[in-house]
mmCIF file of C-alpha atoms and ligand atoms in Angstrom:
data_model
loop_
_atom_site.group_PDB
_atom_site.id
_atom_site.type_symbol
_atom_site.label_atom_id
_atom_site.label_comp_id
_atom_site.label_asym_id
_atom_site.label_seq_id
_atom_site.Cartn_x
_atom_site.Cartn_y
_atom_site.Cartn_z
ATOM 1 C CA UNK Y 23 12.029 -117.514 -7.492
ATOM 2 C CA UNK Y 24 8.464 -118.696 -7.952
ATOM 3 C CA UNK Y 25 7.822 -122.341 -7.226
ATOM 4 C CA UNK Y 26 5.018 -123.117 -9.687
ATOM 5 C CA UNK Y 27 3.297 -126.479 -9.376
ATOM 6 C CA UNK Y 28 0.478 -127.950 -11.450
ATOM 7 C CA UNK Y 29 -1.870 -126.301 -8.952
ATOM 8 C CA UNK Y 30 0.102 -123.069 -9.088
ATOM 9 C CA UNK Y 31 0.354 -123.413 -5.350
ATOM 10 C CA UNK Y 32 3.153 -121.198 -4.138
ATOM 11 C CA UNK Y 33 4.503 -120.037 -0.825
ATOM 12 C CA UNK Y 34 3.637 -116.452 -1.820
ATOM 13 C CA UNK Y 35 0.038 -117.389 -2.558
ATOM 14 C CA UNK Y 36 -0.363 -119.100 0.823
ATOM 15 C CA UNK Y 37 1.256 -116.117 2.547
ATOM 16 C CA UNK Y 38 -1.329 -113.711 1.108
ATOM 17 C CA UNK Y 39 -4.011 -115.476 3.160
ATOM 18 C CA UNK Y 40 -2.005 -115.636 6.403
ATOM 19 C CA UNK Y 41 -2.981 -113.212 9.134
ATOM 20 C CA UNK Y 42 0.590 -113.067 10.473
ATOM 21 C CA UNK Y 43 2.755 -114.002 7.446
ATOM 22 C CA UNK Y 44 5.980 -113.203 9.288
ATOM 23 C CA UNK Y 45 5.237 -116.070 11.659
ATOM 24 C CA UNK Y 46 5.620 -118.846 9.071
ATOM 25 C CA UNK Y 47 8.429 -119.778 6.648
ATOM 26 C CA UNK Y 48 6.793 -121.706 3.845
ATOM 27 C CA UNK Y 49 8.241 -124.194 1.387
ATOM 28 C CA UNK Y 50 6.005 -125.806 -1.234
ATOM 29 C CA UNK Y 51 7.168 -129.011 -2.931
ATOM 30 C CA UNK Y 52 5.557 -131.016 -5.688
ATOM 31 C CA UNK Y 53 6.556 -134.388 -4.184
ATOM 32 C CA UNK Y 54 8.359 -135.430 -0.994
ATOM 33 C CA UNK Y 55 8.759 -138.638 0.996
ATOM 34 C CA UNK Y 56 6.862 -137.392 4.048
ATOM 35 C CA UNK Y 57 6.471 -133.802 5.179
ATOM 36 C CA UNK Y 58 6.607 -134.987 8.813
ATOM 37 C CA UNK Y 59 9.810 -136.978 8.303
ATOM 38 C CA UNK Y 60 11.558 -134.129 6.501
ATOM 39 C CA UNK Y 61 10.456 -131.533 9.016
ATOM 40 C CA UNK Y 62 11.671 -133.674 11.921
ATOM 41 C CA UNK Y 63 15.087 -133.752 10.241
ATOM 42 C CA UNK Y 64 14.982 -129.959 9.910
ATOM 43 C CA UNK Y 65 13.929 -129.671 13.565
ATOM 44 C CA UNK Y 66 16.906 -131.771 14.682
ATOM 45 C CA UNK Y 67 19.152 -129.518 12.588
ATOM 46 C CA UNK Y 68 17.838 -126.455 14.428
ATOM 47 C CA UNK Y 69 15.001 -125.119 12.246
ATOM 48 C CA UNK Y 70 12.794 -122.641 14.059
ATOM 49 C CA UNK Y 71 9.135 -122.668 15.061
ATOM 50 C CA UNK Y 72 6.880 -121.734 12.164
ATOM 51 C CA UNK Y 73 8.755 -123.723 9.523
ATOM 52 C CA UNK Y 74 6.060 -125.103 7.217
ATOM 53 C CA UNK Y 75 6.496 -127.762 4.552
ATOM 54 C CA UNK Y 76 3.647 -128.203 2.075
ATOM 55 C CA UNK Y 77 3.596 -130.998 -0.510
ATOM 56 C CA UNK Y 78 1.228 -131.981 -3.285
ATOM 57 C CA UNK Y 79 2.163 -135.643 -3.021
ATOM 58 C CA UNK Y 80 4.135 -137.939 -0.729
ATOM 59 C CA UNK Y 81 5.823 -141.239 -1.521
ATOM 60 C CA UNK Y 82 6.037 -142.331 2.136
ATOM 61 C CA UNK Y 83 3.177 -140.512 3.874
ATOM 62 C CA UNK Y 84 2.737 -141.805 7.413
ATOM 63 C CA UNK Y 85 -0.221 -142.073 9.775
ATOM 64 C CA UNK Y 86 -0.614 -142.979 13.446
ATOM 65 C CA UNK Y 87 0.148 -146.462 14.713
ATOM 66 C CA UNK Y 88 2.724 -147.077 11.981
ATOM 67 C CA UNK Y 89 0.179 -146.897 9.196
ATOM 68 C CA UNK Y 90 0.798 -145.423 5.770
ATOM 69 C CA UNK Y 91 -1.120 -142.401 4.517
ATOM 70 C CA UNK Y 92 -1.995 -142.615 0.829
ATOM 71 C CA UNK Y 93 -0.814 -139.316 -0.659
ATOM 72 C CA UNK Y 94 -1.220 -139.407 -4.442
ATOM 73 C CA UNK Y 95 -0.246 -136.648 -6.818
ATOM 74 C CA UNK Y 96 -2.731 -134.000 -7.804
ATOM 75 C CA UNK Y 97 -5.685 -134.723 -5.535
ATOM 76 C CA UNK Y 98 -4.604 -134.077 -1.966
ATOM 77 C CA UNK Y 99 -2.868 -131.563 0.258
ATOM 78 C CA UNK Y 100 -0.201 -132.561 2.758
ATOM 79 C CA UNK Y 101 1.583 -130.230 5.151
ATOM 80 C CA UNK Y 102 3.504 -130.152 8.399
ATOM 81 C CA UNK Y 103 4.276 -127.327 10.799
ATOM 82 C CA UNK Y 104 7.248 -127.232 13.147
ATOM 83 C CA UNK Y 105 6.532 -125.987 16.668
ATOM 84 C CA UNK Y 106 8.729 -125.464 19.682
ATOM 85 C CA UNK Y 107 6.055 -125.425 22.394
ATOM 86 C CA UNK Y 108 6.724 -124.610 26.004
ATOM 87 C CA UNK Y 109 4.073 -127.076 27.197
ATOM 88 C CA UNK Y 110 4.549 -130.342 29.108
ATOM 89 C CA UNK Y 111 5.006 -133.493 26.976
ATOM 90 C CA UNK Y 112 1.496 -134.684 27.965
ATOM 91 C CA UNK Y 113 0.036 -131.547 26.382
ATOM 92 C CA UNK Y 114 1.273 -132.620 22.931
ATOM 93 C CA UNK Y 115 -2.069 -134.363 22.414
ATOM 94 C CA UNK Y 116 -3.699 -130.936 22.573
ATOM 95 C CA UNK Y 117 -1.768 -129.890 19.462
ATOM 96 C CA UNK Y 118 -3.607 -132.628 17.570
ATOM 97 C CA UNK Y 119 -6.909 -131.568 19.087
ATOM 98 C CA UNK Y 120 -6.308 -127.888 18.295
ATOM 99 C CA UNK Y 121 -5.393 -128.524 14.674
ATOM 100 C CA UNK Y 122 -8.274 -130.978 14.181
ATOM 101 C CA UNK Y 123 -10.603 -128.244 15.415
ATOM 102 C CA UNK Y 124 -8.942 -125.567 13.261
ATOM 103 C CA UNK Y 125 -9.135 -127.821 10.185
ATOM 104 C CA UNK Y 126 -12.801 -128.653 10.732
ATOM 105 C CA UNK Y 127 -13.733 -124.992 11.188
ATOM 106 C CA UNK Y 128 -11.707 -123.920 8.142
ATOM 107 C CA UNK Y 129 -13.052 -126.634 5.843
ATOM 108 C CA UNK Y 130 -16.584 -125.687 6.907
ATOM 109 C CA UNK Y 131 -15.992 -121.967 6.371
ATOM 110 C CA UNK Y 132 -14.371 -122.404 2.941
ATOM 111 C CA UNK Y 133 -16.467 -125.194 1.426
ATOM 112 C CA UNK Y 134 -19.720 -125.368 3.389
ATOM 113 C CA UNK Y 135 -18.974 -129.057 4.138
ATOM 114 C CA UNK Y 136 -18.864 -129.834 7.854
ATOM 115 C CA UNK Y 137 -16.646 -132.807 8.748
ATOM 116 C CA UNK Y 138 -17.095 -134.837 11.929
ATOM 117 C CA UNK Y 139 -14.064 -135.378 14.157
ATOM 118 C CA UNK Y 140 -13.242 -138.979 14.928
ATOM 119 C CA UNK Y 141 -11.221 -139.027 18.137
ATOM 120 C CA UNK Y 142 -8.502 -138.396 18.178
ATOM 121 C CA UNK Y 143 -6.995 -137.341 14.864
ATOM 122 C CA UNK Y 144 -9.259 -138.041 11.894
ATOM 123 C CA UNK Y 145 -11.865 -135.982 10.055
ATOM 124 C CA UNK Y 146 -14.778 -137.735 8.385
ATOM 125 C CA UNK Y 147 -17.308 -136.564 5.830
ATOM 126 C CA UNK Y 148 -20.280 -138.704 4.806
ATOM 127 C CA UNK Y 149 -18.847 -141.636 6.805
ATOM 128 C CA UNK Y 150 -15.548 -141.518 4.898
ATOM 129 C CA UNK Y 151 -12.121 -140.453 6.107
ATOM 130 C CA UNK Y 152 -11.341 -137.064 4.661
ATOM 131 C CA UNK Y 153 -8.235 -136.116 6.606
ATOM 132 C CA UNK Y 154 -5.745 -137.427 9.147
ATOM 133 C CA UNK Y 155 -3.376 -135.726 11.572
ATOM 134 C CA UNK Y 156 -0.036 -136.993 12.825
ATOM 135 C CA UNK Y 157 1.669 -135.126 15.679
ATOM 136 C CA UNK Y 158 5.195 -136.231 16.501
ATOM 137 C CA UNK Y 159 6.815 -134.693 19.557
ATOM 138 C CA UNK Y 160 10.393 -135.005 20.749
ATOM 139 C CA UNK Y 161 11.119 -134.598 24.464
ATOM 140 C CA UNK Y 162 13.916 -132.346 25.665
ATOM 141 C CA UNK Y 163 16.129 -134.100 28.261
ATOM 142 C CA UNK Y 164 17.415 -130.685 29.428
ATOM 143 C CA UNK Y 165 14.078 -129.040 30.185
ATOM 144 C CA UNK Y 166 11.827 -132.053 30.696
ATOM 145 C CA UNK Y 167 9.492 -130.371 28.196
ATOM 146 C CA UNK Y 168 9.420 -130.691 24.444
ATOM 147 C CA UNK Y 169 12.355 -129.989 22.124
ATOM 148 C CA UNK Y 170 9.907 -129.726 19.246
ATOM 149 C CA UNK Y 171 6.646 -131.007 17.841
ATOM 150 C CA UNK Y 172 5.772 -131.573 14.197
ATOM 151 C CA UNK Y 173 2.071 -131.397 13.414
ATOM 152 C CA UNK Y 174 1.185 -132.875 10.030
ATOM 153 C CA UNK Y 175 -2.144 -133.024 8.262
ATOM 154 C CA UNK Y 176 -3.220 -134.672 5.050
ATOM 155 C CA UNK Y 177 -6.516 -133.788 3.358
ATOM 156 C CA UNK Y 178 -8.083 -135.628 0.421
ATOM 157 C CA UNK Y 179 -9.328 -132.738 -1.696
ATOM 158 C CA UNK Y 180 -10.482 -134.659 -4.768
ATOM 159 C CA UNK Y 181 -10.846 -138.358 -5.480
ATOM 160 C CA UNK Y 182 -7.813 -139.809 -7.315
ATOM 161 C CA UNK Y 183 -8.386 -140.764 -10.957
ATOM 162 C CA UNK Y 184 -9.432 -144.430 -10.852
ATOM 163 C CA UNK Y 185 -10.502 -144.078 -7.206
ATOM 164 C CA UNK Y 186 -8.705 -144.852 -3.946
ATOM 165 C CA UNK Y 187 -6.643 -148.084 -3.719
ATOM 166 C CA UNK Y 188 -8.670 -151.215 -2.916
ATOM 167 C CA UNK Y 189 -7.374 -151.420 0.694
ATOM 168 C CA UNK Y 190 -8.894 -148.051 1.573
ATOM 169 C CA UNK Y 191 -11.658 -147.820 -1.035
ATOM 170 C CA UNK Y 192 -14.367 -148.447 1.592
ATOM 171 C CA UNK Y 193 -12.922 -145.945 4.077
ATOM 172 C CA UNK Y 194 -11.372 -142.991 2.233
ATOM 173 C CA UNK Y 195 -13.342 -140.043 0.928
ATOM 174 C CA UNK Y 196 -12.650 -136.605 -0.507
ATOM 175 C CA UNK Y 197 -14.025 -133.097 -0.138
ATOM 176 C CA UNK Y 198 -14.892 -132.994 -3.843
ATOM 177 C CA UNK Y 199 -15.392 -136.622 -4.960
ATOM 178 C CA UNK Y 200 -16.892 -135.773 -8.338
ATOM 179 C CA UNK Y 201 -15.436 -132.435 -9.394
ATOM 180 C CA UNK Y 202 -12.404 -130.190 -9.225
ATOM 181 C CA UNK Y 203 -11.904 -128.020 -6.170
ATOM 182 C CA UNK Y 204 -11.815 -124.226 -6.657
ATOM 183 C CA UNK Y 205 -8.373 -123.048 -7.827
ATOM 184 C CA UNK Y 206 -7.476 -121.079 -4.691
ATOM 185 C CA UNK Y 207 -8.769 -123.657 -2.227
ATOM 186 C CA UNK Y 208 -5.447 -125.318 -1.378
ATOM 187 C CA UNK Y 209 -3.764 -122.033 -0.469
ATOM 188 C CA UNK Y 210 -6.827 -120.888 1.471
ATOM 189 C CA UNK Y 211 -6.991 -124.156 3.386
ATOM 190 C CA UNK Y 212 -3.343 -124.108 4.446
ATOM 191 C CA UNK Y 213 -3.512 -120.473 5.548
ATOM 192 C CA UNK Y 214 -6.983 -120.723 7.116
ATOM 193 C CA UNK Y 215 -6.014 -123.762 9.179
ATOM 194 C CA UNK Y 216 -2.795 -122.062 10.348
ATOM 195 C CA UNK Y 217 -4.586 -118.792 11.176
ATOM 196 C CA UNK Y 218 -7.079 -120.575 13.405
ATOM 197 C CA UNK Y 219 -4.539 -123.014 14.824
ATOM 198 C CA UNK Y 220 -2.200 -120.212 15.944
ATOM 199 C CA UNK Y 221 -5.074 -118.580 17.866
ATOM 200 C CA UNK Y 222 -5.491 -121.807 19.821
ATOM 201 C CA UNK Y 223 -1.767 -122.540 20.095
ATOM 202 C CA UNK Y 224 -1.055 -119.164 21.703
ATOM 203 C CA UNK Y 225 -3.289 -120.202 24.636
ATOM 204 C CA UNK Y 226 -3.081 -123.986 24.344
ATOM 205 C CA UNK Y 227 -3.662 -124.616 28.045
ATOM 206 C CA UNK Y 228 -6.953 -122.670 27.944
ATOM 207 C CA UNK Y 229 -8.483 -125.442 25.825
ATOM 208 C CA UNK Y 230 -10.598 -122.936 23.855
ATOM 209 C CA UNK Y 231 -10.883 -125.491 21.064
ATOM 210 C CA UNK Y 232 -12.268 -128.301 23.229
ATOM 211 C CA UNK Y 233 -15.964 -127.353 23.178
ATOM 212 C CA UNK Y 234 -16.011 -127.251 19.375
ATOM 213 C CA UNK Y 235 -14.000 -130.484 19.182
ATOM 214 C CA UNK Y 236 -16.505 -132.252 21.454
ATOM 215 C CA UNK Y 237 -19.540 -130.774 19.729
ATOM 216 C CA UNK Y 238 -18.298 -132.040 16.356
ATOM 217 C CA UNK Y 239 -17.236 -135.472 17.521
ATOM 218 C CA UNK Y 240 -18.719 -138.228 15.398
ATOM 219 C CA UNK Y 241 -18.138 -140.840 18.121
ATOM 220 C CA UNK Y 242 -19.989 -139.584 21.175
ATOM 221 C CA UNK Y 243 -23.112 -141.636 21.880
ATOM 222 C CA UNK Y 244 -22.140 -144.208 19.253
ATOM 223 C CA UNK Y 245 -21.377 -147.914 19.533
ATOM 224 C CA UNK Y 246 -17.676 -148.511 18.919
ATOM 225 C CA UNK Y 247 -15.003 -151.204 18.951
ATOM 226 C CA UNK Y 248 -11.917 -150.527 21.058
ATOM 227 C CA UNK Y 249 -8.621 -152.099 20.046
ATOM 228 C CA UNK Y 250 -6.199 -152.612 22.924
ATOM 229 C CA UNK Y 251 -2.835 -151.777 21.353
ATOM 230 C CA UNK Y 252 -0.818 -153.348 24.188
ATOM 231 C CA UNK Y 253 -2.407 -156.774 23.792
ATOM 232 C CA UNK Y 254 -3.540 -156.203 20.217
ATOM 233 C CA UNK Y 255 -6.921 -157.538 21.251
ATOM 234 C CA UNK Y 256 -9.235 -156.619 18.484
ATOM 235 C CA UNK Y 257 -12.506 -154.829 18.702
ATOM 236 C CA UNK Y 258 -13.951 -154.862 22.222
ATOM 237 C CA UNK Y 259 -17.533 -153.530 22.015
ATOM 238 C CA UNK Y 260 -18.173 -150.319 23.937
ATOM 239 C CA UNK Y 261 -20.128 -147.075 23.804
ATOM 240 C CA UNK Y 262 -18.349 -143.719 23.441
ATOM 241 C CA UNK Y 263 -19.661 -141.643 26.351
ATOM 242 C CA UNK Y 264 -17.717 -138.373 26.450
ATOM 243 C CA UNK Y 265 -14.438 -136.569 25.861
ATOM 244 C CA UNK Y 266 -12.913 -135.295 29.111
ATOM 245 C CA UNK Y 267 -10.873 -132.129 29.813
ATOM 246 C CA UNK Y 268 -7.640 -133.859 28.803
ATOM 247 C CA UNK Y 269 -9.244 -135.097 25.612
ATOM 248 C CA UNK Y 270 -9.361 -138.678 26.798
ATOM 249 C CA UNK Y 271 -12.237 -140.682 25.337
ATOM 250 C CA UNK Y 272 -14.522 -142.062 28.032
ATOM 251 C CA UNK Y 273 -15.911 -145.400 26.929
ATOM 252 C CA UNK Y 274 -18.318 -147.801 28.640
ATOM 253 C CA UNK Y 275 -17.894 -151.511 27.987
ATOM 254 C CA UNK Y 276 -20.799 -153.957 27.888
ATOM 255 C CA UNK Y 277 -20.150 -155.025 31.523
ATOM 256 C CA UNK Y 278 -20.693 -151.389 32.609
ATOM 257 C CA UNK Y 279 -17.023 -150.698 33.311
ATOM 258 C CA UNK Y 280 -15.801 -147.270 32.170
ATOM 259 C CA UNK Y 281 -12.331 -146.384 30.931
ATOM 260 C CA UNK Y 282 -10.643 -143.127 29.867
ATOM 261 C CA UNK Y 283 -8.679 -143.910 26.700
ATOM 262 C CA UNK Y 284 -5.583 -141.755 26.209
ATOM 263 C CA UNK Y 285 -4.746 -143.011 22.770
ATOM 264 C CA UNK Y 286 -5.427 -146.009 20.659
ATOM 265 C CA UNK Y 287 -7.688 -147.178 17.975
ATOM 266 C CA UNK Y 288 -11.452 -147.097 17.982
ATOM 267 C CA UNK Y 289 -13.828 -147.939 15.178
ATOM 268 C CA UNK Y 290 -17.518 -147.306 14.746
ATOM 269 C CA UNK Y 291 -19.722 -150.379 14.977
ATOM 270 C CA UNK Y 292 -22.032 -150.541 12.010
ATOM 271 C CA UNK Y 293 -25.463 -151.954 12.820
HETATM 272 C C1 BTN N 323 -3.467 -140.884 10.203
HETATM 273 O O1 BTN N 323 -4.250 -141.150 9.299
HETATM 274 O O2 BTN N 323 -3.279 -141.656 11.172
HETATM 275 C C2 BTN N 323 -2.727 -139.572 10.157
HETATM 276 C C3 BTN N 323 -2.306 -139.200 8.780
HETATM 277 C C4 BTN N 323 -1.419 -137.992 8.737
HETATM 278 C C5 BTN N 323 -0.954 -137.679 7.331
HETATM 279 C C6 BTN N 323 -0.176 -136.399 7.256
HETATM 280 S S1 BTN N 323 0.100 -135.914 5.585
HETATM 281 C C7 BTN N 323 1.246 -134.724 6.084
HETATM 282 C C8 BTN N 323 2.078 -135.365 7.180
HETATM 283 N N1 BTN N 323 3.148 -136.148 6.612
HETATM 284 C C9 BTN N 323 3.034 -137.446 6.889
HETATM 285 O O3 BTN N 323 3.814 -138.344 6.526
HETATM 286 N N2 BTN N 323 1.936 -137.650 7.624
HETATM 287 C C10 BTN N 323 1.222 -136.415 7.883
#
């Protein structure tokens, strides 16, 4: 049965753009709570790698660090992919890095707009947040590896009617702020991102995506503020120096001390 939405986005339509359609089982929903939350439930119930849940709105979209992800109807694209990787738990970060790279490349190829990657999981365009990624991994006590990982991405395609809510109005942006996106774009984006992501995922440890990720970082060389999540100390000034082989962000504080950040929150300092 065809699952027609206001965007006519269907599983069949997405599948036509997939290089290996047999690898992904696609469900498209008009509105869900959170594609990540629902897919984690499916993972716990035994769903297999390649299960993909796509939604056109979310009522409880989630971001990193317990934040919400505004996911209004009609203007965005939200999807999560279930993986059962054989990698070590520490490598889960590389899933975020690989999909951030795949999304940046795909958006550029399909629209001509080139986002910058804000370590570790956000894409920016014209100094506004265009997309966010949330990877949630569950360890396997039996193997010491991962039982599963859910990689979710939300992309603001158009600007919501009436604009973004006040709390994020200064931060959020969209691919097409002033016009409608091409009709096929949503299907092409989902499939294009998966096509590229799978190429990286099949050789995750090779880090083929890392050069592109670094080259398109919008933090390197910039003045930033580092929030220490353990102490919740806000905004320590630093400079973003580099991204190392494990995708840690090397920062240099004003006293010259360097630190490799594994996760956390950094913001650009506006001069
Ligand atoms: C962030 O901004 O910190 C990450 C946002 C991730 C949002 C996506 S939308 C699809 C998937 N479902 C969710 O609830 N979150 C992710």
